[in-house]
């Protein structure tokens, strides 16, 4: 399928150079070029390009404003932005406006062609430095993933929590009895009550739930819930 593209840039040398480059690509058809943001909107409405390739510096209205207005068209064209600015504000504004692909002015011809194809297919493509900064920003954000909630754990008594934690660490019923200085039958009663409250059938399910609920950490330490409960 041939991809129709509209090129927008203030500089004639850039527009002409991009047109010459893209005219040599069999699956891309340049339907027009302009340095005027308002004219770009009119061309997009009449020619319906699959992709609009634009700088942010245009006459009459900026490339960013043009992108925002094109986003209200039905259907909106896919956008490839190439700009010399990689400031955080610019990147944020461009992506929020609905841009599919963002390249630097130092992008190679191959990267430009790949970005146009990606945009036409509804995919995203970012300049390497922009992608790296977004990854870095994402990694610096706090983990907001909420752990699974097990409200039934709060129904356990402090002693039942203690017994559960010991069992989850691998201690036998006899070991727990010796550690707590209570009878084996008492430990078994505690475990029966714990399984009933938590709705688990056996020791394996009990241990699994103890870790998943945070009642005991994977390094073998308790969470301190039993102290707070007491």
CSV table of C-alpha atoms in Angstrom, one decimal:
chain,number,residue,atom,x,y,z
A,1,UNK,CA,0.0,0.0,0.0
A,2,UNK,CA,1.3,3.4,-0.9
A,3,UNK,CA,1.6,5.9,2.0
A,4,UNK,CA,0.6,9.5,1.1
A,5,UNK,CA,2.7,12.1,2.9
A,6,UNK,CA,2.5,15.9,3.4
A,7,UNK,CA,5.8,17.7,4.2
A,8,UNK,CA,5.8,20.9,6.3
A,9,UNK,CA,8.9,23.0,7.0
A,10,UNK,CA,9.9,26.7,7.0
A,11,UNK,CA,13.0,26.1,4.8
A,12,UNK,CA,12.6,25.4,1.1
A,13,UNK,CA,15.9,23.5,1.0
A,14,UNK,CA,14.6,21.1,3.7
A,15,UNK,CA,11.2,20.7,2.0
A,16,UNK,CA,12.8,20.1,-1.4
A,17,UNK,CA,15.4,17.8,0.0
A,18,UNK,CA,12.8,15.6,1.8
A,19,UNK,CA,10.6,15.5,-1.2
A,20,UNK,CA,13.5,14.3,-3.4
A,21,UNK,CA,14.4,11.7,-0.8
A,22,UNK,CA,10.9,10.4,-0.4
A,23,UNK,CA,10.1,10.5,-4.2
A,24,UNK,CA,12.7,7.8,-4.5
A,25,UNK,CA,10.9,5.5,-2.0
A,26,UNK,CA,8.4,3.2,-3.9
A,27,UNK,CA,5.8,3.0,-1.2
A,28,UNK,CA,5.7,6.7,-0.2
A,29,UNK,CA,3.9,9.4,-2.3
A,30,UNK,CA,4.5,13.1,-1.4
A,31,UNK,CA,1.2,14.8,-2.1
A,32,UNK,CA,2.4,18.3,-1.2
A,33,UNK,CA,4.8,20.6,0.7
A,34,UNK,CA,4.2,23.8,2.6
A,35,UNK,CA,5.8,26.2,5.1
A,36,UNK,CA,2.5,27.4,6.4
A,37,UNK,CA,0.6,25.8,9.3
A,38,UNK,CA,-2.8,26.9,8.2
A,39,UNK,CA,-2.2,25.8,4.6
A,40,UNK,CA,-1.1,22.4,6.0
A,41,UNK,CA,-4.4,22.0,7.7
A,42,UNK,CA,-6.3,22.8,4.5
A,43,UNK,CA,-4.1,20.4,2.5
A,44,UNK,CA,-4.7,17.7,5.1
A,45,UNK,CA,-8.5,18.2,4.8
A,46,UNK,CA,-8.6,18.1,1.0
A,47,UNK,CA,-5.8,15.6,0.2
A,48,UNK,CA,-6.2,13.4,3.3
A,49,UNK,CA,-2.5,12.3,3.7
A,50,UNK,CA,-1.8,9.2,5.7
A,51,UNK,CA,1.2,11.0,7.4
A,52,UNK,CA,2.1,14.6,8.0
A,53,UNK,CA,5.8,15.2,8.4
A,54,UNK,CA,6.5,18.5,10.0
A,55,UNK,CA,8.9,20.7,11.8
A,56,UNK,CA,7.6,22.8,14.7
A,57,UNK,CA,8.6,26.1,13.2
A,58,UNK,CA,6.0,27.1,10.6
A,59,UNK,CA,4.4,30.3,9.3
A,60,UNK,CA,1.0,31.6,10.5
A,61,UNK,CA,0.6,29.0,13.2
A,62,UNK,CA,3.2,26.8,14.8
A,63,UNK,CA,3.7,23.1,14.0
A,64,UNK,CA,2.5,22.3,17.5
A,65,UNK,CA,-0.8,24.2,17.1
A,66,UNK,CA,-1.2,22.6,13.6
A,67,UNK,CA,-0.8,19.1,15.2
A,68,UNK,CA,-3.4,19.9,17.9
A,69,UNK,CA,-5.9,21.1,15.3
A,70,UNK,CA,-5.3,18.1,13.0
A,71,UNK,CA,-5.9,15.9,16.0
A,72,UNK,CA,-9.6,17.0,15.9
A,73,UNK,CA,-10.0,15.9,12.2
A,74,UNK,CA,-12.0,12.7,11.5
A,75,UNK,CA,-9.9,10.7,11.0
A,76,UNK,CA,-6.8,12.6,12.1
A,77,UNK,CA,-3.6,12.0,10.1
A,78,UNK,CA,-0.6,10.3,11.7
A,79,UNK,CA,2.2,12.8,12.6
A,80,UNK,CA,5.9,12.6,12.3
A,81,UNK,CA,7.7,15.5,13.9
A,82,UNK,CA,11.4,16.3,13.3
A,83,UNK,CA,12.8,19.1,15.3
A,84,UNK,CA,16.2,20.5,16.5
A,85,UNK,CA,14.8,20.9,20.0
A,86,UNK,CA,14.8,18.0,22.5
A,87,UNK,CA,13.8,20.0,25.5
A,88,UNK,CA,11.6,18.2,28.0
A,89,UNK,CA,8.8,20.7,27.4
A,90,UNK,CA,8.9,20.3,23.7
A,91,UNK,CA,8.9,16.5,23.9
A,92,UNK,CA,6.0,16.6,26.4
A,93,UNK,CA,3.9,19.0,24.3
A,94,UNK,CA,4.5,17.1,21.1
A,95,UNK,CA,3.6,13.7,22.5
A,96,UNK,CA,0.5,15.1,24.3
A,97,UNK,CA,-0.6,16.7,21.0
A,98,UNK,CA,-0.9,13.3,19.4
A,99,UNK,CA,2.4,12.8,17.6
A,100,UNK,CA,3.2,9.3,16.6
A,101,UNK,CA,6.9,9.7,15.9
A,102,UNK,CA,9.5,12.2,17.0
A,103,UNK,CA,12.9,12.6,15.4
A,104,UNK,CA,15.8,15.0,15.7
A,105,UNK,CA,17.0,17.1,12.8
A,106,UNK,CA,20.0,14.8,12.7
A,107,UNK,CA,17.9,11.8,11.8
A,108,UNK,CA,19.2,9.8,8.9
A,109,UNK,CA,17.2,9.3,5.6
A,110,UNK,CA,16.6,5.7,6.7
A,111,UNK,CA,15.2,6.8,10.0
A,112,UNK,CA,12.9,9.2,8.4
A,113,UNK,CA,11.5,6.6,6.0
A,114,UNK,CA,11.1,4.1,8.9
A,115,UNK,CA,9.3,6.8,11.0
A,116,UNK,CA,6.8,7.5,8.1
A,117,UNK,CA,6.1,3.8,7.7
A,118,UNK,CA,5.7,3.3,11.5
A,119,UNK,CA,3.3,6.3,11.7
A,120,UNK,CA,1.2,5.1,8.8
A,121,UNK,CA,0.9,1.7,10.6
A,122,UNK,CA,-0.1,3.4,13.8
A,123,UNK,CA,3.1,2.6,15.6
A,124,UNK,CA,5.4,5.0,17.5
A,125,UNK,CA,9.0,5.8,16.9
A,126,UNK,CA,11.2,8.1,19.0
A,127,UNK,CA,14.7,9.5,18.5
A,128,UNK,CA,17.2,7.4,20.6
A,129,UNK,CA,18.0,10.3,23.0
A,130,UNK,CA,14.3,11.0,23.6
A,131,UNK,CA,13.5,7.3,24.1
A,132,UNK,CA,16.4,7.0,26.6
A,133,UNK,CA,15.2,10.0,28.6
A,134,UNK,CA,11.7,8.6,28.8
A,135,UNK,CA,13.0,5.3,30.0
A,136,UNK,CA,15.1,7.1,32.6
A,137,UNK,CA,12.1,9.2,33.7
A,138,UNK,CA,9.9,6.1,34.0
A,139,UNK,CA,12.4,4.2,36.1
A,140,UNK,CA,12.6,7.2,38.5
A,141,UNK,CA,8.9,7.1,39.2
A,142,UNK,CA,7.7,5.5,42.4
A,143,UNK,CA,6.2,2.0,42.0
A,144,UNK,CA,2.5,2.6,42.4
A,145,UNK,CA,1.5,-1.0,41.9
A,146,UNK,CA,-0.7,-1.9,44.8
A,147,UNK,CA,-0.1,-5.4,46.3
A,148,UNK,CA,-3.0,-7.8,46.4
A,149,UNK,CA,-5.2,-7.2,49.3
A,150,UNK,CA,-6.1,-10.1,51.7
A,151,UNK,CA,-8.4,-8.6,54.3
A,152,UNK,CA,-8.9,-12.0,55.9
A,153,UNK,CA,-5.3,-11.9,57.2
A,154,UNK,CA,-6.3,-9.1,59.6
A,155,UNK,CA,-8.7,-11.6,61.3
A,156,UNK,CA,-5.7,-13.7,62.6
A,157,UNK,CA,-4.8,-13.3,66.2
A,158,UNK,CA,-1.2,-12.4,67.0
A,159,UNK,CA,-0.4,-16.0,68.0
A,160,UNK,CA,-2.0,-17.3,64.7
A,161,UNK,CA,0.2,-14.9,62.7
A,162,UNK,CA,3.2,-16.1,64.6
A,163,UNK,CA,2.4,-19.8,64.0
A,164,UNK,CA,1.7,-19.1,60.3
A,165,UNK,CA,5.0,-17.2,59.8
A,166,UNK,CA,7.0,-20.1,61.4
A,167,UNK,CA,5.2,-22.7,59.2
A,168,UNK,CA,5.9,-20.5,56.2
A,169,UNK,CA,9.6,-20.5,57.0
A,170,UNK,CA,9.6,-24.3,56.9
A,171,UNK,CA,9.3,-25.2,60.5
A,172,UNK,CA,7.4,-28.4,61.4
A,173,UNK,CA,4.5,-28.6,63.9
A,174,UNK,CA,6.8,-30.0,66.5
A,175,UNK,CA,9.4,-27.3,65.8
A,176,UNK,CA,6.8,-24.6,66.3
A,177,UNK,CA,5.6,-26.2,69.5
A,178,UNK,CA,9.2,-26.3,70.9
A,179,UNK,CA,9.9,-22.7,69.9
A,180,UNK,CA,6.7,-21.3,71.4
A,181,UNK,CA,6.8,-23.7,74.4
A,182,UNK,CA,3.3,-24.9,73.7
A,183,UNK,CA,1.8,-28.3,73.0
A,184,UNK,CA,1.8,-29.9,69.5
A,185,UNK,CA,-2.0,-30.2,69.8
A,186,UNK,CA,-2.2,-26.4,70.4
A,187,UNK,CA,-0.2,-25.7,67.3
A,188,UNK,CA,-2.4,-27.9,65.3
A,189,UNK,CA,-5.5,-26.1,66.7
A,190,UNK,CA,-4.0,-22.8,65.7
A,191,UNK,CA,-3.2,-24.0,62.2
A,192,UNK,CA,-6.8,-25.4,61.8
A,193,UNK,CA,-8.2,-22.0,62.8
A,194,UNK,CA,-5.8,-20.2,60.4
A,195,UNK,CA,-6.8,-22.4,57.5
A,196,UNK,CA,-10.4,-21.9,58.2
A,197,UNK,CA,-10.1,-18.1,58.4
A,198,UNK,CA,-8.0,-17.9,55.3
A,199,UNK,CA,-9.9,-20.4,53.3
A,200,UNK,CA,-6.9,-22.6,52.5
A,201,UNK,CA,-7.0,-26.4,52.4
A,202,UNK,CA,-3.5,-27.4,53.3
A,203,UNK,CA,-0.1,-26.3,54.4
A,204,UNK,CA,1.1,-25.5,50.8
A,205,UNK,CA,-1.7,-23.1,50.2
A,206,UNK,CA,-1.2,-21.6,53.6
A,207,UNK,CA,2.5,-20.9,52.9
A,208,UNK,CA,1.7,-19.5,49.4
A,209,UNK,CA,-0.9,-17.1,50.9
A,210,UNK,CA,1.5,-16.0,53.6
A,211,UNK,CA,4.0,-14.8,51.1
A,212,UNK,CA,1.4,-13.3,48.6
A,213,UNK,CA,-0.3,-11.4,51.4
A,214,UNK,CA,2.9,-9.9,52.7
A,215,UNK,CA,2.4,-11.7,56.0
A,216,UNK,CA,6.0,-13.0,55.6
A,217,UNK,CA,8.6,-11.6,53.2
A,218,UNK,CA,10.6,-13.7,50.7
A,219,UNK,CA,13.8,-13.2,52.7
A,220,UNK,CA,12.2,-15.0,55.7
A,221,UNK,CA,11.4,-11.9,57.8
A,222,UNK,CA,8.0,-11.2,59.1
A,223,UNK,CA,6.3,-7.9,58.2
A,224,UNK,CA,5.7,-6.9,61.8
A,225,UNK,CA,2.0,-7.2,61.3
A,226,UNK,CA,1.7,-9.3,64.4
A,227,UNK,CA,3.3,-6.5,66.5
A,228,UNK,CA,0.9,-4.0,65.1
A,229,UNK,CA,-2.1,-6.3,65.7
A,230,UNK,CA,-1.1,-6.9,69.3
